[in-house]
PDB file of C-alpha atoms in Angstrom:
ATOM      1  CA  UNK A1039      -1.861  -4.429 -13.898  1.00 42.00           C
ATOM      2  CA  UNK A1040      -3.286  -4.753 -17.526  1.00 41.00           C
ATOM      3  CA  UNK A1041      -6.287  -2.390 -18.540  1.00 44.00           C
ATOM      4  CA  UNK A1042      -9.630  -4.018 -17.663  1.00 47.00           C
ATOM      5  CA  UNK A1043     -11.396  -5.775 -21.118  1.00 47.00           C
ATOM      6  CA  UNK A1044     -14.701  -4.041 -21.796  1.00 44.00           C
ATOM      7  CA  UNK A1045     -17.678  -5.854 -20.061  1.00 48.00           C
ATOM      8  CA  UNK A1046     -19.966  -8.010 -22.294  1.00 45.00           C
ATOM      9  CA  UNK A1047     -23.562  -7.076 -23.089  1.00 46.00           C
ATOM     10  CA  UNK A1048     -26.291  -9.537 -21.783  1.00 43.00           C
ATOM     11  CA  UNK A1049     -28.681 -10.176 -24.097  1.00 44.00           C
ATOM     12  CA  UNK A1050     -31.401 -10.180 -21.577  1.00 44.00           C
ATOM     13  CA  UNK A1051     -33.864  -7.474 -23.022  1.00 45.00           C
ATOM     14  CA  UNK A1052     -37.199  -8.016 -25.153  1.00 44.00           C
ATOM     15  CA  UNK A1053     -37.054  -9.972 -28.487  1.00 48.00           C
ATOM     16  CA  UNK A1054     -37.228  -7.915 -32.026  1.00 46.00           C
ATOM     17  CA  UNK A1055     -39.196  -6.254 -33.845  1.00 48.00           C
ATOM     18  CA  UNK A1056     -39.660  -9.291 -36.322  1.00 51.00           C
ATOM     19  CA  UNK A1057     -40.408 -11.383 -34.233  1.00 51.00           C
ATOM     20  CA  UNK A1058     -43.009  -9.541 -32.508  1.00 51.00           C
ATOM     21  CA  UNK A1059     -44.998  -8.989 -36.026  1.00 51.00           C
ATOM     22  CA  UNK A1060     -44.508 -12.435 -37.062  1.00 55.00           C
ATOM     23  CA  UNK A1061     -46.369 -14.003 -33.671  1.00 58.00           C
ATOM     24  CA  UNK A1062     -48.945 -11.096 -33.714  1.00 68.00           C
ATOM     25  CA  UNK A1063     -49.754 -12.518 -37.332  1.00 80.00           C
ATOM     26  CA  UNK A1064     -50.144 -15.335 -36.496  1.00 78.00           C
ATOM     27  CA  UNK A1065     -51.714 -15.017 -33.644  1.00 79.00           C
ATOM     28  CA  UNK A1066     -54.414 -12.293 -35.464  1.00 81.00           C
ATOM     29  CA  UNK A1067     -54.535 -15.355 -38.657  1.00 84.00           C
ATOM     30  CA  UNK A1068     -55.827 -17.544 -35.565  1.00 82.00           C
ATOM     31  CA  UNK A1069     -58.482 -15.706 -33.936  1.00 83.00           C
ATOM     32  CA  UNK A1070     -59.395 -15.148 -38.511  1.00 85.00           C
ATOM     33  CA  UNK A1071     -59.785 -18.306 -38.482  1.00 82.00           C
ATOM     34  CA  UNK A1072     -61.918 -19.341 -35.315  1.00 83.00           C
ATOM     35  CA  UNK A1073     -64.109 -16.043 -35.644  1.00 85.00           C
ATOM     36  CA  UNK A1074     -64.465 -17.579 -39.572  1.00 85.00           C
ATOM     37  CA  UNK A1075     -65.497 -21.104 -37.895  1.00 81.00           C
ATOM     38  CA  UNK A1076     -67.946 -19.473 -35.683  1.00 82.00           C
ATOM     39  CA  UNK A1077     -69.832 -17.313 -38.037  1.00 84.00           C
ATOM     40  CA  UNK A1078     -70.019 -20.769 -40.366  1.00 80.00           C
ATOM     41  CA  UNK A1079     -71.582 -22.257 -37.854  1.00 79.00           C
ATOM     42  CA  UNK A1080     -74.210 -19.609 -36.734  1.00 81.00           C
ATOM     43  CA  UNK A1081     -74.871 -18.425 -40.372  1.00 81.00           C
ATOM     44  CA  UNK A1082     -75.696 -22.374 -41.078  1.00 79.00           C
ATOM     45  CA  UNK A1083     -77.724 -23.076 -38.041  1.00 79.00           C
ATOM     46  CA  UNK A1084     -81.198 -20.917 -39.443  1.00 80.00           C
ATOM     47  CA  UNK A1085     -81.025 -22.801 -42.535  1.00 78.00           C
ATOM     48  CA  UNK A1086     -81.516 -26.559 -40.758  1.00 76.00           C
ATOM     49  CA  UNK A1087     -79.884 -28.054 -43.647  1.00 77.00           C
ATOM     50  CA  UNK A1088     -78.177 -31.152 -43.421  1.00 77.00           C
ATOM     51  CA  UNK A1089     -76.121 -29.765 -45.910  1.00 80.00           C
ATOM     52  CA  UNK A1090     -74.485 -26.406 -44.662  1.00 77.00           C
ATOM     53  CA  UNK A1091     -74.588 -27.738 -41.155  1.00 77.00           C
ATOM     54  CA  UNK A1092     -72.019 -30.493 -42.744  1.00 80.00           C
ATOM     55  CA  UNK A1093     -70.470 -27.896 -44.423  1.00 82.00           C
ATOM     56  CA  UNK A1094     -70.413 -25.793 -41.581  1.00 79.00           C
ATOM     57  CA  UNK A1095     -68.828 -28.293 -39.348  1.00 81.00           C
ATOM     58  CA  UNK A1096     -65.983 -29.550 -41.225  1.00 85.00           C
ATOM     59  CA  UNK A1097     -65.110 -26.046 -41.995  1.00 83.00           C
ATOM     60  CA  UNK A1098     -64.819 -25.299 -38.349  1.00 83.00           C
ATOM     61  CA  UNK A1099     -63.187 -27.976 -37.671  1.00 85.00           C
ATOM     62  CA  UNK A1100     -60.749 -27.781 -40.218  1.00 87.00           C
ATOM     63  CA  UNK A1101     -60.285 -24.116 -39.188  1.00 85.00           C
ATOM     64  CA  UNK A1102     -60.193 -25.143 -35.317  1.00 85.00           C
ATOM     65  CA  UNK A1103     -57.079 -27.454 -36.080  1.00 87.00           C
ATOM     66  CA  UNK A1104     -55.692 -24.702 -38.120  1.00 86.00           C
ATOM     67  CA  UNK A1105     -55.344 -22.309 -35.245  1.00 85.00           C
ATOM     68  CA  UNK A1106     -54.932 -24.612 -32.862  1.00 87.00           C
ATOM     69  CA  UNK A1107     -52.035 -26.231 -35.303  1.00 86.00           C
ATOM     70  CA  UNK A1108     -50.608 -21.950 -35.616  1.00 86.00           C
ATOM     71  CA  UNK A1109     -51.066 -21.766 -31.942  1.00 86.00           C
ATOM     72  CA  UNK A1110     -49.126 -25.031 -30.788  1.00 88.00           C
ATOM     73  CA  UNK A1111     -46.340 -23.493 -33.825  1.00 86.00           C
ATOM     74  CA  UNK A1112     -46.291 -20.085 -31.912  1.00 85.00           C
ATOM     75  CA  UNK A1113     -45.898 -21.911 -28.046  1.00 85.00           C
ATOM     76  CA  UNK A1114     -43.209 -24.319 -29.696  1.00 88.00           C
ATOM     77  CA  UNK A1115     -41.165 -21.351 -32.006  1.00 86.00           C
ATOM     78  CA  UNK A1116     -41.331 -19.470 -28.056  1.00 86.00           C
ATOM     79  CA  UNK A1117     -39.916 -22.410 -26.335  1.00 88.00           C
ATOM     80  CA  UNK A1118     -37.393 -22.708 -28.796  1.00 90.00           C
ATOM     81  CA  UNK A1119     -36.662 -19.002 -28.527  1.00 88.00           C
ATOM     82  CA  UNK A1120     -36.373 -19.280 -25.271  1.00 90.00           C
ATOM     83  CA  UNK A1121     -33.950 -22.069 -24.785  1.00 92.00           C
ATOM     84  CA  UNK A1122     -31.513 -20.119 -27.639  1.00 92.00           C
ATOM     85  CA  UNK A1123     -32.066 -16.605 -25.286  1.00 92.00           C
ATOM     86  CA  UNK A1124     -31.325 -18.532 -22.016  1.00 92.00           C
ATOM     87  CA  UNK A1125     -28.428 -20.310 -24.047  1.00 93.00           C
ATOM     88  CA  UNK A1126     -26.964 -17.355 -25.241  1.00 93.00           C
ATOM     89  CA  UNK A1127     -27.432 -15.393 -21.930  1.00 93.00           C
ATOM     90  CA  UNK A1128     -25.616 -18.348 -19.864  1.00 92.00           C
ATOM     91  CA  UNK A1129     -22.802 -17.895 -22.903  1.00 92.00           C
ATOM     92  CA  UNK A1130     -22.377 -14.568 -22.024  1.00 93.00           C
ATOM     93  CA  UNK A1131     -22.355 -14.846 -17.864  1.00 92.00           C
ATOM     94  CA  UNK A1132     -20.085 -17.295 -18.875  1.00 91.00           C
ATOM     95  CA  UNK A1133     -17.466 -15.404 -21.178  1.00 93.00           C
ATOM     96  CA  UNK A1134     -18.317 -12.585 -18.456  1.00 93.00           C
ATOM     97  CA  UNK A1135     -17.243 -15.315 -15.380  1.00 92.00           C
ATOM     98  CA  UNK A1136     -13.982 -16.004 -17.540  1.00 92.00           C
ATOM     99  CA  UNK A1137     -13.333 -12.003 -17.720  1.00 93.00           C
ATOM    100  CA  UNK A1138     -13.875 -11.236 -14.281  1.00 93.00           C
ATOM    101  CA  UNK A1139     -12.120 -14.532 -12.726  1.00 92.00           C
ATOM    102  CA  UNK A1140      -8.756 -13.318 -15.401  1.00 93.00           C
ATOM    103  CA  UNK A1141      -9.250  -9.839 -13.747  1.00 93.00           C
ATOM    104  CA  UNK A1142      -8.974 -10.888 -10.273  1.00 92.00           C
ATOM    105  CA  UNK A1143      -6.054 -12.865 -10.794  1.00 92.00           C
ATOM    106  CA  UNK A1144      -4.037 -10.841 -12.614  1.00 93.00           C
ATOM    107  CA  UNK A1145      -5.439  -8.174  -9.446  1.00 93.00           C
ATOM    108  CA  UNK A1146      -4.267 -10.505  -7.235  1.00 93.00           C
ATOM    109  CA  UNK A1147      -1.054 -11.437  -8.565  1.00 93.00           C
ATOM    110  CA  UNK A1148      -0.257  -7.267  -8.634  1.00 93.00           C
ATOM    111  CA  UNK A1149      -1.401  -6.854  -5.078  1.00 93.00           C
ATOM    112  CA  UNK A1150       1.134  -9.810  -3.834  1.00 93.00           C
ATOM    113  CA  UNK A1151       3.730  -8.220  -6.061  1.00 93.00           C
ATOM    114  CA  UNK A1152       2.960  -5.404  -4.085  1.00 92.00           C
ATOM    115  CA  UNK A1153       3.377  -7.088  -1.202  1.00 92.00           C
ATOM    116  CA  UNK A1154       6.397  -8.699  -1.843  1.00 92.00           C
ATOM    117  CA  UNK A1155       7.628  -5.261  -2.352  1.00 92.00           C
ATOM    118  CA  UNK A1156       6.400  -3.619   0.592  1.00 91.00           C
ATOM    119  CA  UNK A1157       8.010  -5.760   3.387  1.00 91.00           C
ATOM    120  CA  UNK A1158      11.176  -6.137   1.277  1.00 92.00           C
ATOM    121  CA  UNK A1159      11.734  -2.168   1.369  1.00 91.00           C
ATOM    122  CA  UNK A1160      10.617  -2.979   5.169  1.00 91.00           C
ATOM    123  CA  UNK A1161      13.209  -5.140   5.768  1.00 91.00           C
ATOM    124  CA  UNK A1162      15.893  -3.001   3.963  1.00 91.00           C
ATOM    125  CA  UNK A1163      15.642  -0.026   6.230  1.00 91.00           C
ATOM    126  CA  UNK A1164      15.115  -2.313   9.348  1.00 90.00           C
ATOM    127  CA  UNK A1165      18.578  -3.182   8.582  1.00 89.00           C
ATOM    128  CA  UNK A1166      20.155  -0.002   7.562  1.00 90.00           C
ATOM    129  CA  UNK A1167      18.126   1.066  11.319  1.00 91.00           C
ATOM    130  CA  UNK A1168      20.003  -1.544  12.968  1.00 89.00           C
ATOM    131  CA  UNK A1169      23.790  -0.606  11.494  1.00 89.00           C
ATOM    132  CA  UNK A1170      22.684   2.819  12.292  1.00 90.00           C
ATOM    133  CA  UNK A1171      22.158   1.627  15.764  1.00 89.00           C
ATOM    134  CA  UNK A1172      25.133   0.007  15.930  1.00 88.00           C
ATOM    135  CA  UNK A1173      27.424   2.685  14.738  1.00 88.00           C
ATOM    136  CA  UNK A1174      25.663   4.955  16.645  1.00 88.00           C
ATOM    137  CA  UNK A1175      26.519   3.002  19.824  1.00 87.00           C
ATOM    138  CA  UNK A1176      29.701   2.145  18.514  1.00 87.00           C
ATOM    139  CA  UNK A1177      30.513   6.121  18.483  1.00 86.00           C
ATOM    140  CA  UNK A1178      29.347   6.513  21.848  1.00 87.00           C
ATOM    141  CA  UNK A1179      31.613   4.047  23.546  1.00 85.00           C
ATOM    142  CA  UNK A1180      34.664   5.104  21.587  1.00 86.00           C
ATOM    143  CA  UNK A1181      33.483   8.626  23.020  1.00 85.00           C
ATOM    144  CA  UNK A1182      33.116   7.067  26.483  1.00 86.00           C
ATOM    145  CA  UNK A1183      36.109   5.670  26.072  1.00 86.00           C
ATOM    146  CA  UNK A1184      37.677   9.236  25.326  1.00 85.00           C
ATOM    147  CA  UNK A1185      36.394  10.878  27.679  1.00 85.00           C
ATOM    148  CA  UNK A1186      37.567   8.323  30.330  1.00 85.00           C
ATOM    149  CA  UNK A1187      40.715   8.636  28.982  1.00 86.00           C
ATOM    150  CA  UNK A1188      40.644  12.434  29.240  1.00 84.00           C
ATOM    151  CA  UNK A1189      39.507  12.756  32.671  1.00 85.00           C
ATOM    152  CA  UNK A1190      42.143   9.957  33.905  1.00 85.00           C
ATOM    153  CA  UNK A1191      44.622  12.176  32.023  1.00 83.00           C
ATOM    154  CA  UNK A1192      43.484  15.558  33.758  1.00 83.00           C
ATOM    155  CA  UNK A1193      43.073  13.899  37.302  1.00 85.00           C
ATOM    156  CA  UNK A1194      46.795  12.445  36.805  1.00 84.00           C
ATOM    157  CA  UNK A1195      47.837  16.628  35.204  1.00 82.00           C
ATOM    158  CA  UNK A1196      46.115  17.835  38.490  1.00 84.00           C
ATOM    159  CA  UNK A1197      47.847  14.994  40.775  1.00 84.00           C
ATOM    160  CA  UNK A1198      51.179  16.642  38.856  1.00 82.00           C
ATOM    161  CA  UNK A1199      50.403  20.183  39.619  1.00 82.00           C
ATOM    162  CA  UNK A1200      49.692  19.367  43.072  1.00 82.00           C
ATOM    163  CA  UNK A1201      52.887  17.557  43.553  1.00 82.00           C
ATOM    164  CA  UNK A1202      54.788  20.399  41.185  1.00 82.00           C
ATOM    165  CA  UNK A1203      52.608  22.956  43.545  1.00 81.00           C
ATOM    166  CA  UNK A1204      53.771  20.905  46.693  1.00 82.00           C
ATOM    167  CA  UNK A1205      57.672  20.963  44.639  1.00 80.00           C
ATOM    168  CA  UNK A1206      57.503  24.709  44.475  1.00 79.00           C
ATOM    169  CA  UNK A1207      56.453  26.062  47.297  1.00 80.00           C
ATOM    170  CA  UNK A1208      58.679  23.944  49.061  1.00 80.00           C
ATOM    171  CA  UNK A1209      61.375  25.589  47.505  1.00 77.00           C
ATOM    172  CA  UNK A1210      59.412  28.504  48.209  1.00 76.00           C
ATOM    173  CA  UNK A1211      59.985  27.756  52.103  1.00 78.00           C
ATOM    174  CA  UNK A1212      63.851  26.437  51.144  1.00 77.00           C
ATOM    175  CA  UNK A1213      64.263  29.773  49.534  1.00 72.00           C
ATOM    176  CA  UNK A1214      63.058  32.026  51.996  1.00 70.00           C
ATOM    177  CA  UNK A1215      65.037  30.047  54.789  1.00 73.00           C
ATOM    178  CA  UNK A1216      68.051  30.417  52.706  1.00 70.00           C
ATOM    179  CA  UNK A1217      67.559  34.123  52.405  1.00 61.00           C
ATOM    180  CA  UNK A1218      67.051  34.461  55.609  1.00 64.00           C
ATOM    181  CA  UNK A1219      70.028  32.928  56.363  1.00 64.00           C
ATOM    182  CA  UNK A1220      72.037  35.127  54.458  1.00 55.00           C
ATOM    183  CA  UNK A1221      71.907  39.279  53.422  1.00 52.00           C
ATOM    184  CA  UNK A1222      69.349  40.230  51.254  1.00 47.00           C
ATOM    185  CA  UNK A1223      70.080  40.051  47.179  1.00 51.00           C
ATOM    186  CA  UNK A1224      67.707  42.155  46.059  1.00 54.00           C
ATOM    187  CA  UNK A1225      67.975  41.268  42.314  1.00 57.00           C
ATOM    188  CA  UNK A1226      68.266  37.604  42.924  1.00 52.00           C
ATOM    189  CA  UNK A1227      64.786  38.302  44.980  1.00 49.00           C
ATOM    190  CA  UNK A1228      63.468  39.606  41.993  1.00 57.00           C
ATOM    191  CA  UNK A1229      64.521  37.641  39.334  1.00 57.00           C
ATOM    192  CA  UNK A1230      62.529  34.526  41.606  1.00 52.00           C
ATOM    193  CA  UNK A1231      59.401  36.182  41.843  1.00 53.00           C
ATOM    194  CA  UNK A1232      58.909  37.073  38.517  1.00 58.00           C
ATOM    195  CA  UNK A1233      60.221  33.252  37.560  1.00 53.00           C
ATOM    196  CA  UNK A1234      57.707  31.777  39.791  1.00 51.00           C
ATOM    197  CA  UNK A1235      54.835  33.790  38.671  1.00 52.00           C
ATOM    198  CA  UNK A1236      56.046  33.018  35.352  1.00 54.00           C
ATOM    199  CA  UNK A1237      55.381  29.110  36.477  1.00 58.00           C
ATOM    200  CA  UNK A1238      51.936  30.059  37.758  1.00 57.00           C
ATOM    201  CA  UNK A1239      50.969  31.730  35.147  1.00 61.00           C
ATOM    202  CA  UNK A1240      51.913  28.640  32.684  1.00 62.00           C
ATOM    203  CA  UNK A1241      50.335  25.890  34.415  1.00 62.00           C
ATOM    204  CA  UNK A1242      47.248  28.108  34.494  1.00 68.00           C
ATOM    205  CA  UNK A1243      47.305  28.958  30.783  1.00 69.00           C
ATOM    206  CA  UNK A1244      47.996  25.008  30.333  1.00 68.00           C
ATOM    207  CA  UNK A1245      45.067  23.980  32.340  1.00 71.00           C
ATOM    208  CA  UNK A1246      43.394  26.393  31.008  1.00 75.00           C
ATOM    209  CA  UNK A1247      44.063  24.740  27.469  1.00 71.00           C
ATOM    210  CA  UNK A1248      43.466  21.236  28.513  1.00 68.00           C
ATOM    211  CA  UNK A1249      39.642  22.269  29.903  1.00 72.00           C
ATOM    212  CA  UNK A1250      39.171  23.711  26.131  1.00 74.00           C
ATOM    213  CA  UNK A1251      40.006  20.357  24.489  1.00 72.00           C
ATOM    214  CA  UNK A1252      37.693  18.327  26.975  1.00 68.00           C
ATOM    215  CA  UNK A1253      34.878  21.193  26.115  1.00 72.00           C
ATOM    216  CA  UNK A1254      35.686  20.349  22.664  1.00 71.00           C
ATOM    217  CA  UNK A1255      36.098  16.607  22.733  1.00 64.00           C
ATOM    218  CA  UNK A1256      32.208  16.598  24.709  1.00 65.00           C
ATOM    219  CA  UNK A1257      30.743  18.750  21.595  1.00 67.00           C
ATOM    220  CA  UNK A1258      31.841  16.646  19.238  1.00 64.00           C
ATOM    221  CA  UNK A1259      30.729  13.584  20.832  1.00 60.00           C
ATOM    222  CA  UNK A1260      27.179  14.808  21.709  1.00 62.00           C
ATOM    223  CA  UNK A1261      27.175  16.258  17.816  1.00 61.00           C
ATOM    224  CA  UNK A1262      27.564  12.357  16.589  1.00 57.00           C
TER     225      UNK A1262
END
């Protein structure tokens, strides 16, 4: 935004000293002329002379008209000066209004640009948020599908383990029946017991490993 221009001074104060001095001189001279005319009339009255009365009257008329002319000139000049002052003040105010209008237009333009930038930033953030939400939803969907697949596999493995345990139990029953039918072989019995124990241990270890894998998948899904 452009820097503000300095304010113009509007000339609304009193007039300058030379004008005041000039006007005071004119008024003083007019008052002096009126006083002189009055004095001449008053001085000619006691004489009761037609000549002196006539001279005093004519002089009073001349001095009065001269004083009236000075006062009228003063009034006209005051009017002209007041009109000039009002015209100067009007020009100053017009220039000030022009400057203020330009500053207001610049401020409005700057605020409009800032508002447009703010709206653009808001839309960009909303777009990024929508993309992030879509990615999160996709990740949750993939994690849910994986979890469902793992649970299905775990169920299948449990069924398989149950089938294996049932088969092992049936085989053990058959072995017991066969062992009961023939003489007991101590070494074969010990070997069978060892093999059966190892199979059960391996199945337990495999199931524990599968459970650990499912827990790790669940933690990774919650962290995502």
